[in-house]
N, CA, C and O atoms as a MOPAC input file, in Angstrom:
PM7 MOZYME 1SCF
protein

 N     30.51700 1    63.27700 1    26.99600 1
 C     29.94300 1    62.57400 1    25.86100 1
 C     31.06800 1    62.20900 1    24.88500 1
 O     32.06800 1    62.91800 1    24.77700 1
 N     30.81700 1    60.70000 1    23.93000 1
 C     32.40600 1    60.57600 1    23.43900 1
 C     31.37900 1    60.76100 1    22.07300 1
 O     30.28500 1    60.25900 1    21.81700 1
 N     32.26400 1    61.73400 1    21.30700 1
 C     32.30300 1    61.93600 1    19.73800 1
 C     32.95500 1    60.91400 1    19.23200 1
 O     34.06300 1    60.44900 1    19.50000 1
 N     32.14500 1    60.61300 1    18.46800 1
 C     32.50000 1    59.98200 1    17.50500 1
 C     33.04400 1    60.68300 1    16.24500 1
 O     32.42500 1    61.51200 1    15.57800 1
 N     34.80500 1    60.04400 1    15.92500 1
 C     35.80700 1    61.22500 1    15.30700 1
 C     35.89800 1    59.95300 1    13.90400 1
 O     36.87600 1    60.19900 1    13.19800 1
 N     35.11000 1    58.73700 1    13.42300 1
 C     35.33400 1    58.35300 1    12.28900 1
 C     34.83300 1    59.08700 1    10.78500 1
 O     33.72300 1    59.55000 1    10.52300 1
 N     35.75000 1    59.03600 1    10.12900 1
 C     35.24600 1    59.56000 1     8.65400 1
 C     34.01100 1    58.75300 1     7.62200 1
 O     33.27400 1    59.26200 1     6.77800 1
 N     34.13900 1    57.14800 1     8.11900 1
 C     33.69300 1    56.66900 1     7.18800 1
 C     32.69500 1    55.39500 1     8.54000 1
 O     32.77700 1    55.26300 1     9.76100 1
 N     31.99700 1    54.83100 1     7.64500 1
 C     31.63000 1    53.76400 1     8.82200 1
 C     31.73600 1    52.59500 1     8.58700 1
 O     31.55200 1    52.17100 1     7.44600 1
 N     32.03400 1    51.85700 1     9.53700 1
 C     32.82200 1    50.81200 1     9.65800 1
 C     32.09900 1    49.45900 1     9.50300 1
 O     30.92400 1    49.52400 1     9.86400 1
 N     32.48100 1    48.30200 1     9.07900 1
 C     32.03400 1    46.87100 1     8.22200 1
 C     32.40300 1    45.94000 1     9.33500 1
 O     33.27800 1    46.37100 1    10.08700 1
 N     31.81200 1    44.49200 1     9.65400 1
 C     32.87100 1    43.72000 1    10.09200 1
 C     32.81800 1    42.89300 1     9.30600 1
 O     31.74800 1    42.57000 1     8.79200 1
 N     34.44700 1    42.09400 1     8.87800 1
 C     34.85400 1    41.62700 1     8.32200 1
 C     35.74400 1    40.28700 1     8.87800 1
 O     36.71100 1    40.57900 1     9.58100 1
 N     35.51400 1    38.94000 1     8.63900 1
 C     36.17000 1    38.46800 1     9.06300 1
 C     37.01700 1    38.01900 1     7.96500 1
 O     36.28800 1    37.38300 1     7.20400 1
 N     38.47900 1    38.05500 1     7.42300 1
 C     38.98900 1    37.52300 1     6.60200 1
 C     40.35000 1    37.86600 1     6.77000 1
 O     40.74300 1    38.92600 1     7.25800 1
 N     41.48100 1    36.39400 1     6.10800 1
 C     42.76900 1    36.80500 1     6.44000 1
 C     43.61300 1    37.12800 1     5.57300 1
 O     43.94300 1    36.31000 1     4.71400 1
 N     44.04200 1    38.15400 1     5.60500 1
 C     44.65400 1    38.88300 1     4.67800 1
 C     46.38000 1    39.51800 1     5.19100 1
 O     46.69500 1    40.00500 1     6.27600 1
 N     47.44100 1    39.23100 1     3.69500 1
 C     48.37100 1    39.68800 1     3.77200 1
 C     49.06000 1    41.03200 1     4.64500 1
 O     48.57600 1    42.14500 1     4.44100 1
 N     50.01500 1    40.90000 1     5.45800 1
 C     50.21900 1    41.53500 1     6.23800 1
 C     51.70500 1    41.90500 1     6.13100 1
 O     52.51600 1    41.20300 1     6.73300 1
 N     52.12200 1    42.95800 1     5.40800 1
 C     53.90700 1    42.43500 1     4.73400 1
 C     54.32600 1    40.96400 1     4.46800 1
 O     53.87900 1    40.29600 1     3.53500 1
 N     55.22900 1    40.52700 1     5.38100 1
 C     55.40800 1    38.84800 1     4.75000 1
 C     55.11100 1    38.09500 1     5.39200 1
 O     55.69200 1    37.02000 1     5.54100 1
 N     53.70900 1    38.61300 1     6.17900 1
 C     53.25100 1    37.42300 1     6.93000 1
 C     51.61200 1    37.56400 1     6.46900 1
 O     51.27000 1    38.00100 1     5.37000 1
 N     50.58800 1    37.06500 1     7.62400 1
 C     49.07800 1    37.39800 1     7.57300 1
 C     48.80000 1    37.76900 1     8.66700 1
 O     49.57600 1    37.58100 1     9.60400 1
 N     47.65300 1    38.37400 1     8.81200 1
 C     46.48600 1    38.28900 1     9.45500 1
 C     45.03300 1    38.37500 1     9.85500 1
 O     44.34400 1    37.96600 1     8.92000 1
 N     44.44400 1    38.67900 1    10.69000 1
 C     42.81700 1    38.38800 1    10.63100 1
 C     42.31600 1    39.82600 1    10.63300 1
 O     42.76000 1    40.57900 1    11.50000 1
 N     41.51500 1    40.23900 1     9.82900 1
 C     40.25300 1    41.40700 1    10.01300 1
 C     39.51900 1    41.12600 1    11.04700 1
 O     39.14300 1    40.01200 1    11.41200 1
 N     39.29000 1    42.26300 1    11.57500 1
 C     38.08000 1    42.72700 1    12.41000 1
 C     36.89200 1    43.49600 1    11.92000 1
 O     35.71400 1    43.14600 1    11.99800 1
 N     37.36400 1    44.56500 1    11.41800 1
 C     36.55500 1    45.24900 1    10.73400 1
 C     37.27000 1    46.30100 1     9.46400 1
 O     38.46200 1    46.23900 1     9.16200 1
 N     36.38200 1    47.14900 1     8.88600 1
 C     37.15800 1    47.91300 1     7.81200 1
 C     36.38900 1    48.65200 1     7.37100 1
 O     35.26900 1    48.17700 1     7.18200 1
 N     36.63700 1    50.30900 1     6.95800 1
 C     35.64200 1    50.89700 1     6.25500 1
 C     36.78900 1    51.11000 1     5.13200 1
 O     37.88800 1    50.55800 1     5.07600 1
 N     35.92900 1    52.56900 1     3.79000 1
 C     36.63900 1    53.07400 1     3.13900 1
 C     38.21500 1    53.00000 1     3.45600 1
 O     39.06100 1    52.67800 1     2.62200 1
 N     38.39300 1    53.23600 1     4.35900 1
 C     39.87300 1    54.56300 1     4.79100 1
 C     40.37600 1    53.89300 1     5.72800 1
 O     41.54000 1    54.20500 1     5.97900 1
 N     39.90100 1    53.01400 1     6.39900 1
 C     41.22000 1    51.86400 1     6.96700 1
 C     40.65600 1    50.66900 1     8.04600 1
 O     39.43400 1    50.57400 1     8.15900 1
 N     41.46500 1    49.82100 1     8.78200 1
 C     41.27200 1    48.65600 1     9.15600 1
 C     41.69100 1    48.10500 1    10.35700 1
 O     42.81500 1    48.33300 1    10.80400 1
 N     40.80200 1    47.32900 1    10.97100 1
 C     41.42300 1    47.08500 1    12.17700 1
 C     41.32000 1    45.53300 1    12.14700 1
 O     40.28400 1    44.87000 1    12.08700 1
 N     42.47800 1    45.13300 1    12.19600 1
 C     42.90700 1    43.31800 1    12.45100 1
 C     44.28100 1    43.10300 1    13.12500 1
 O     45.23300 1    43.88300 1    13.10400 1
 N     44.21300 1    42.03400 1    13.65700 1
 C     44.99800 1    41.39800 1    14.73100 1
 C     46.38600 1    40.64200 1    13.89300 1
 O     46.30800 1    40.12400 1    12.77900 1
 N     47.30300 1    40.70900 1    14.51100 1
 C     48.09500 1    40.49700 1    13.94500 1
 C     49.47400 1    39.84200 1    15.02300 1
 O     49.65100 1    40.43800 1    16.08500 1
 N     50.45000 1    38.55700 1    14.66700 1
 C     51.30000 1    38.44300 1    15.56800 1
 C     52.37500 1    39.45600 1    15.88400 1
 O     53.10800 1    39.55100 1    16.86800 1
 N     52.28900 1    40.08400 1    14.94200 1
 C     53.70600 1    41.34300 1    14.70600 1
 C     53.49400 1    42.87200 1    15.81600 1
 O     52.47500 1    43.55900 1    15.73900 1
 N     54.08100 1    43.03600 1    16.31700 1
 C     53.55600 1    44.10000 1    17.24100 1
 C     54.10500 1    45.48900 1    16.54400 1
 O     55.05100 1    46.10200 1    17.03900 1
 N     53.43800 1    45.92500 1    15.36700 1
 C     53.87500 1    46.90100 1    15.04900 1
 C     53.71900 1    48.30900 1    16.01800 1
 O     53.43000 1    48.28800 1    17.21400 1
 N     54.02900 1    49.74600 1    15.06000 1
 C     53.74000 1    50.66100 1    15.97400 1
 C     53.40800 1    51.85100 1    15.33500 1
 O     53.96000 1    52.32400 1    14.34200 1
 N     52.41900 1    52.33300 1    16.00400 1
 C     51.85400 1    54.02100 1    15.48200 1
 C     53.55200 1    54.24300 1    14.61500 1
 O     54.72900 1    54.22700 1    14.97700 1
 N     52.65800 1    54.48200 1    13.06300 1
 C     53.23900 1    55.00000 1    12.62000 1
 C     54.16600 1    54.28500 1    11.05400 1
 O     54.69900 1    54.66400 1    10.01100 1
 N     53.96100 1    53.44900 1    11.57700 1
 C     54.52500 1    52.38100 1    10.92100 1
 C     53.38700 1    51.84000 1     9.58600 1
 O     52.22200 1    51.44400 1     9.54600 1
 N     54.72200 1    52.14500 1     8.37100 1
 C     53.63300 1    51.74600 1     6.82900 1
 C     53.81700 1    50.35300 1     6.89300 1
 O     54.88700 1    49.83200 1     7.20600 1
 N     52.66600 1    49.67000 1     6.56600 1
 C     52.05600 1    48.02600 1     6.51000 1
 C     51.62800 1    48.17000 1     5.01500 1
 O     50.83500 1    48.99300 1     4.55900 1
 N     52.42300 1    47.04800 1     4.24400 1
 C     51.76300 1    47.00500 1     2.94700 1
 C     50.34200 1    45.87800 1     3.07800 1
 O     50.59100 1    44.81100 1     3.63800 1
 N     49.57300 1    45.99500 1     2.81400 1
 C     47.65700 1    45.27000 1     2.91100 1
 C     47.62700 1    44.98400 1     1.92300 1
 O     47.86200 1    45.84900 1     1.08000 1
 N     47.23300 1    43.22300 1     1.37600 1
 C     46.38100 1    42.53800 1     0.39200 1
 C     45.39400 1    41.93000 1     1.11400 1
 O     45.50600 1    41.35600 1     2.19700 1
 N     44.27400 1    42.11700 1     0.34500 1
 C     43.03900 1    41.64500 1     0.83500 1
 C     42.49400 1    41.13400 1    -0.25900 1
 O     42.35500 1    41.73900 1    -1.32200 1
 N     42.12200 1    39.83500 1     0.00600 1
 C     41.34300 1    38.68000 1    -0.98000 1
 C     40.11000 1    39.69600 1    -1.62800 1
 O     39.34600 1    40.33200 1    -0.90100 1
 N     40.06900 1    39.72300 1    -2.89800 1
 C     38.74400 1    40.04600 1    -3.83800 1
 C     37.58600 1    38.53600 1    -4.14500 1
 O     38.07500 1    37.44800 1    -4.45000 1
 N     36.89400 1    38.62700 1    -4.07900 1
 C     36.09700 1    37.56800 1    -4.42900 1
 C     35.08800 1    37.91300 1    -5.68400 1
 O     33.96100 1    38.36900 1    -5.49100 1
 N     35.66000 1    37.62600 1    -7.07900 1
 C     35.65400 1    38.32500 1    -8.13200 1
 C     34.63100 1    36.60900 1    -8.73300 1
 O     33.59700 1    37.04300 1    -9.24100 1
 N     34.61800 1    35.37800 1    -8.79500 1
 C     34.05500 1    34.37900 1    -9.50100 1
 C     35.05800 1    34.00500 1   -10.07400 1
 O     34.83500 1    33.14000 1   -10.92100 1
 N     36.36900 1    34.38800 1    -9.92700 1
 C     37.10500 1    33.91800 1   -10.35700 1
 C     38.47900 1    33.91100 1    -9.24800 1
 O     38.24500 1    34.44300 1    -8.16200 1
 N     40.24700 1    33.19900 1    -9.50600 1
 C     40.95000 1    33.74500 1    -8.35700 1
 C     42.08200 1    34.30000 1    -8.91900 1
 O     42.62200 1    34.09500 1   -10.00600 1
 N     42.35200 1    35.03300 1    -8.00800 1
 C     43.37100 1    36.13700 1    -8.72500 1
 C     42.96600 1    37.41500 1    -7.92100 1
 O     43.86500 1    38.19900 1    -7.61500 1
 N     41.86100 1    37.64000 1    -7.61100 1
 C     41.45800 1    39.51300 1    -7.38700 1
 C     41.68700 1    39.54500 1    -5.87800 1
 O     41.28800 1    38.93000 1    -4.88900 1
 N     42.57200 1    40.61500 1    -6.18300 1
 C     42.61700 1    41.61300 1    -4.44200 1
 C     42.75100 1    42.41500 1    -4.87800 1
 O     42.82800 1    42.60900 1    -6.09200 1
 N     42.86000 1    43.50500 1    -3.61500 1
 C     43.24900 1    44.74200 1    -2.98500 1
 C     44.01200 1    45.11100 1    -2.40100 1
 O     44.00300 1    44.81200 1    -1.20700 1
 N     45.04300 1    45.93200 1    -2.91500 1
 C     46.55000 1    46.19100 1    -2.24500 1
 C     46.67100 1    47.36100 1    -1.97100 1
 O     46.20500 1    48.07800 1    -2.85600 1
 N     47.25200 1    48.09800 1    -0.81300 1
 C     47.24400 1    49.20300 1    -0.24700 1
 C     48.41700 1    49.20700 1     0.98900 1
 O     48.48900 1    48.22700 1     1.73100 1
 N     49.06200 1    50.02600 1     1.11200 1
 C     49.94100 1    50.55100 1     2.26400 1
 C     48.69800 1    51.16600 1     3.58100 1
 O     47.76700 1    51.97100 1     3.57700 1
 N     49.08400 1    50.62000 1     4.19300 1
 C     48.42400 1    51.44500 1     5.53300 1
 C     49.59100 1    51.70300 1     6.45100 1
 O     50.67100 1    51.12300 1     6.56400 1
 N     48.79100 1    53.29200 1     7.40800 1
 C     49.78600 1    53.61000 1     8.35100 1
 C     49.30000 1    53.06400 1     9.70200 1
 O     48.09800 1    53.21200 1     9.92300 1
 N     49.90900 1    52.56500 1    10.47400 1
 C     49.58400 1    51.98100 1    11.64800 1
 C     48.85400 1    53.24600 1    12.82400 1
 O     49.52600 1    54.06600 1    13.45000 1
 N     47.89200 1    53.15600 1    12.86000 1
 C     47.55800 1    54.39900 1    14.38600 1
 C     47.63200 1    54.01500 1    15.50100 1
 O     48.35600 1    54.57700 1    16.32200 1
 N     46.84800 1    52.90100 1    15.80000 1
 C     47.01600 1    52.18800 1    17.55400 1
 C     47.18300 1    50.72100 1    17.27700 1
 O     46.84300 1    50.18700 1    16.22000 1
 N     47.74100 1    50.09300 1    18.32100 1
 C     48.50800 1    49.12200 1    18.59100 1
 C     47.77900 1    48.71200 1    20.19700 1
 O     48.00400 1    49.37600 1    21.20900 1
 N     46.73200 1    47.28200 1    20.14900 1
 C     46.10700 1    46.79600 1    21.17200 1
 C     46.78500 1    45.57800 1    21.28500 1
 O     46.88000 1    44.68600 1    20.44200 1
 N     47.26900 1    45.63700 1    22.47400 1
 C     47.68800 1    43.75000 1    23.07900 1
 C     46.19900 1    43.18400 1    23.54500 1
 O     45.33500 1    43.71400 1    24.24500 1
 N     46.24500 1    41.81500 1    22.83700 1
 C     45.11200 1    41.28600 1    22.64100 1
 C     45.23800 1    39.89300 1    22.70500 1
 O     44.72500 1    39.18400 1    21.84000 1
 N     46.02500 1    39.32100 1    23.87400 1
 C     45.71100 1    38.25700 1    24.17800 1
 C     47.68500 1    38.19200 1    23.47600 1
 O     48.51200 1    39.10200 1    23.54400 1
 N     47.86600 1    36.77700 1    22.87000 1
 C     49.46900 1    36.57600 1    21.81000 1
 C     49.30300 1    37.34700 1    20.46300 1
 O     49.97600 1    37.34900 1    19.43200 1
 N     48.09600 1    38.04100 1    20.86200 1
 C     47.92100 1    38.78100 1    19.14800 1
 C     48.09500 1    39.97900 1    19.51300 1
 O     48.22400 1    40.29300 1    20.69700 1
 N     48.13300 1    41.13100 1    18.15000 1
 C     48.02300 1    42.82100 1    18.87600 1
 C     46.85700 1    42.91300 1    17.61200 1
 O     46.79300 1    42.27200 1    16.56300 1
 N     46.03200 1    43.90300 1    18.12200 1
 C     45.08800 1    45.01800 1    17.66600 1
 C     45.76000 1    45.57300 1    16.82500 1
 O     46.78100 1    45.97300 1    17.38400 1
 N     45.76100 1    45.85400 1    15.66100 1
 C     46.31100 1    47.23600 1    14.91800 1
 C     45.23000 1    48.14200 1    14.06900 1
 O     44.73100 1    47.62000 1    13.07200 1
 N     44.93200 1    49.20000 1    14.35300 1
 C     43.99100 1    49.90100 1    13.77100 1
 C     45.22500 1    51.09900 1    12.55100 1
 O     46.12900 1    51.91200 1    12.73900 1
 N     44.66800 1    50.64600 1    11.64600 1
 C     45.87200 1    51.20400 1    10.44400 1
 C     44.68200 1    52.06700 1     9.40000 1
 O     43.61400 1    51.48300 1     9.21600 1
 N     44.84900 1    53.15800 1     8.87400 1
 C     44.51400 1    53.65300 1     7.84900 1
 C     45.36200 1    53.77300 1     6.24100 1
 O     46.58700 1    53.72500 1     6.12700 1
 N     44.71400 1    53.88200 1     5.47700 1
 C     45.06800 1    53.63100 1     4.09700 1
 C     44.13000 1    54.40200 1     2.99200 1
 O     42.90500 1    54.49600 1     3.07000 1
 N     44.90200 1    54.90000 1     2.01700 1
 C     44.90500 1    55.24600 1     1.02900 1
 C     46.35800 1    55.43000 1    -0.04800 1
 O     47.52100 1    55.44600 1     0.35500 1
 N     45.94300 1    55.54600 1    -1.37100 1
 C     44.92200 1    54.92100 1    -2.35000 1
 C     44.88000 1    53.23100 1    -2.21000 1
 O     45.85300 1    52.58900 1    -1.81500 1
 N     43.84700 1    52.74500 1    -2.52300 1
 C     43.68000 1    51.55100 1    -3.48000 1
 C     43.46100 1    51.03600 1    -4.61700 1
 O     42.67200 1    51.47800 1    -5.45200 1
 N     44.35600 1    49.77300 1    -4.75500 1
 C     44.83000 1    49.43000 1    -5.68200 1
 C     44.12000 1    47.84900 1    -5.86900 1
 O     44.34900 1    46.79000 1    -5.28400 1
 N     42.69100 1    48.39300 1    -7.49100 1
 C     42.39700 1    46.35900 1    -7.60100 1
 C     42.94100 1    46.18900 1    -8.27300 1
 O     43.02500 1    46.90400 1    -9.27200 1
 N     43.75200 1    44.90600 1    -8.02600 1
 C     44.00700 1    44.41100 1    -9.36500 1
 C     43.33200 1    42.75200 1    -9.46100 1
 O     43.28800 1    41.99500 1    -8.49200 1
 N     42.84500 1    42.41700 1   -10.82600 1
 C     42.00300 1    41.48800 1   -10.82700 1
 C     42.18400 1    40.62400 1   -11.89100 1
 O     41.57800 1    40.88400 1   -12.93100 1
 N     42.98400 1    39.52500 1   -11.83500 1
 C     42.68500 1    38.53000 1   -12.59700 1
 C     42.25700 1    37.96300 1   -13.39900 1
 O     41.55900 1    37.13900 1   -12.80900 1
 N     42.09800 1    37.67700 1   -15.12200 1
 C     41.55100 1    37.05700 1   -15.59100 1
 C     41.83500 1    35.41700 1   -15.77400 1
 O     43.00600 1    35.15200 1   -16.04500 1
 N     40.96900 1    34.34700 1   -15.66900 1
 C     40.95900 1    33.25100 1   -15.64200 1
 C     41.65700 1    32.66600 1   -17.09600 1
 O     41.11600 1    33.07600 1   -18.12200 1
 N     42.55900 1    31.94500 1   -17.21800 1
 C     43.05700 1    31.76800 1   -18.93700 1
 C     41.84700 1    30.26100 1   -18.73000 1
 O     41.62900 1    29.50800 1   -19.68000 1

């Protein structure tokens, strides 16, 4: 029988979001971390700084966070990266 070993439960998300100095696409995401595809083939282990678009009514708002890389899926010219993260950081924009 496979246990299920997540802490939090998981969203899907499609959106593309900062990936150090590049981007890429969400798959999904709970609390505590994220899984999106990415051209960069990082590796277990490896800190990824994460901005993720806020959609506040106004523009300016994300979410910035370091994640650590856990698994690494080849996925076609893309890789899988399932990364966890903590703390987060909003920071949000006011419109002048």
């Amino acid at each position: 029988m496979n246990q299920e070993r997540r802490r939090a439960p998981r969203y899907k998300l499609d959106a593309t979001i900062a990936v150090g100095e590049g981007t890429g696409r969400t798959i999904d995401l709970s609390s505590n971390s994220v899984y999106f595809e990415s051209l960069v083939p990082f590796a277990p282990g490896d800190d990824v700084p994460l901005v993720f678009p806020l959609e506040t009514g106004g523009s300016g708002g994300r979410v910035q966070c370091t994640a650590r890389v856990v698994r690494v899926d080849p996925r076609g010219e893309l890789f899988g990266i399932a990364a966890t993260y903590e703390p987060i950081v909003f920071n949000v924009s006011r419109g002048v």
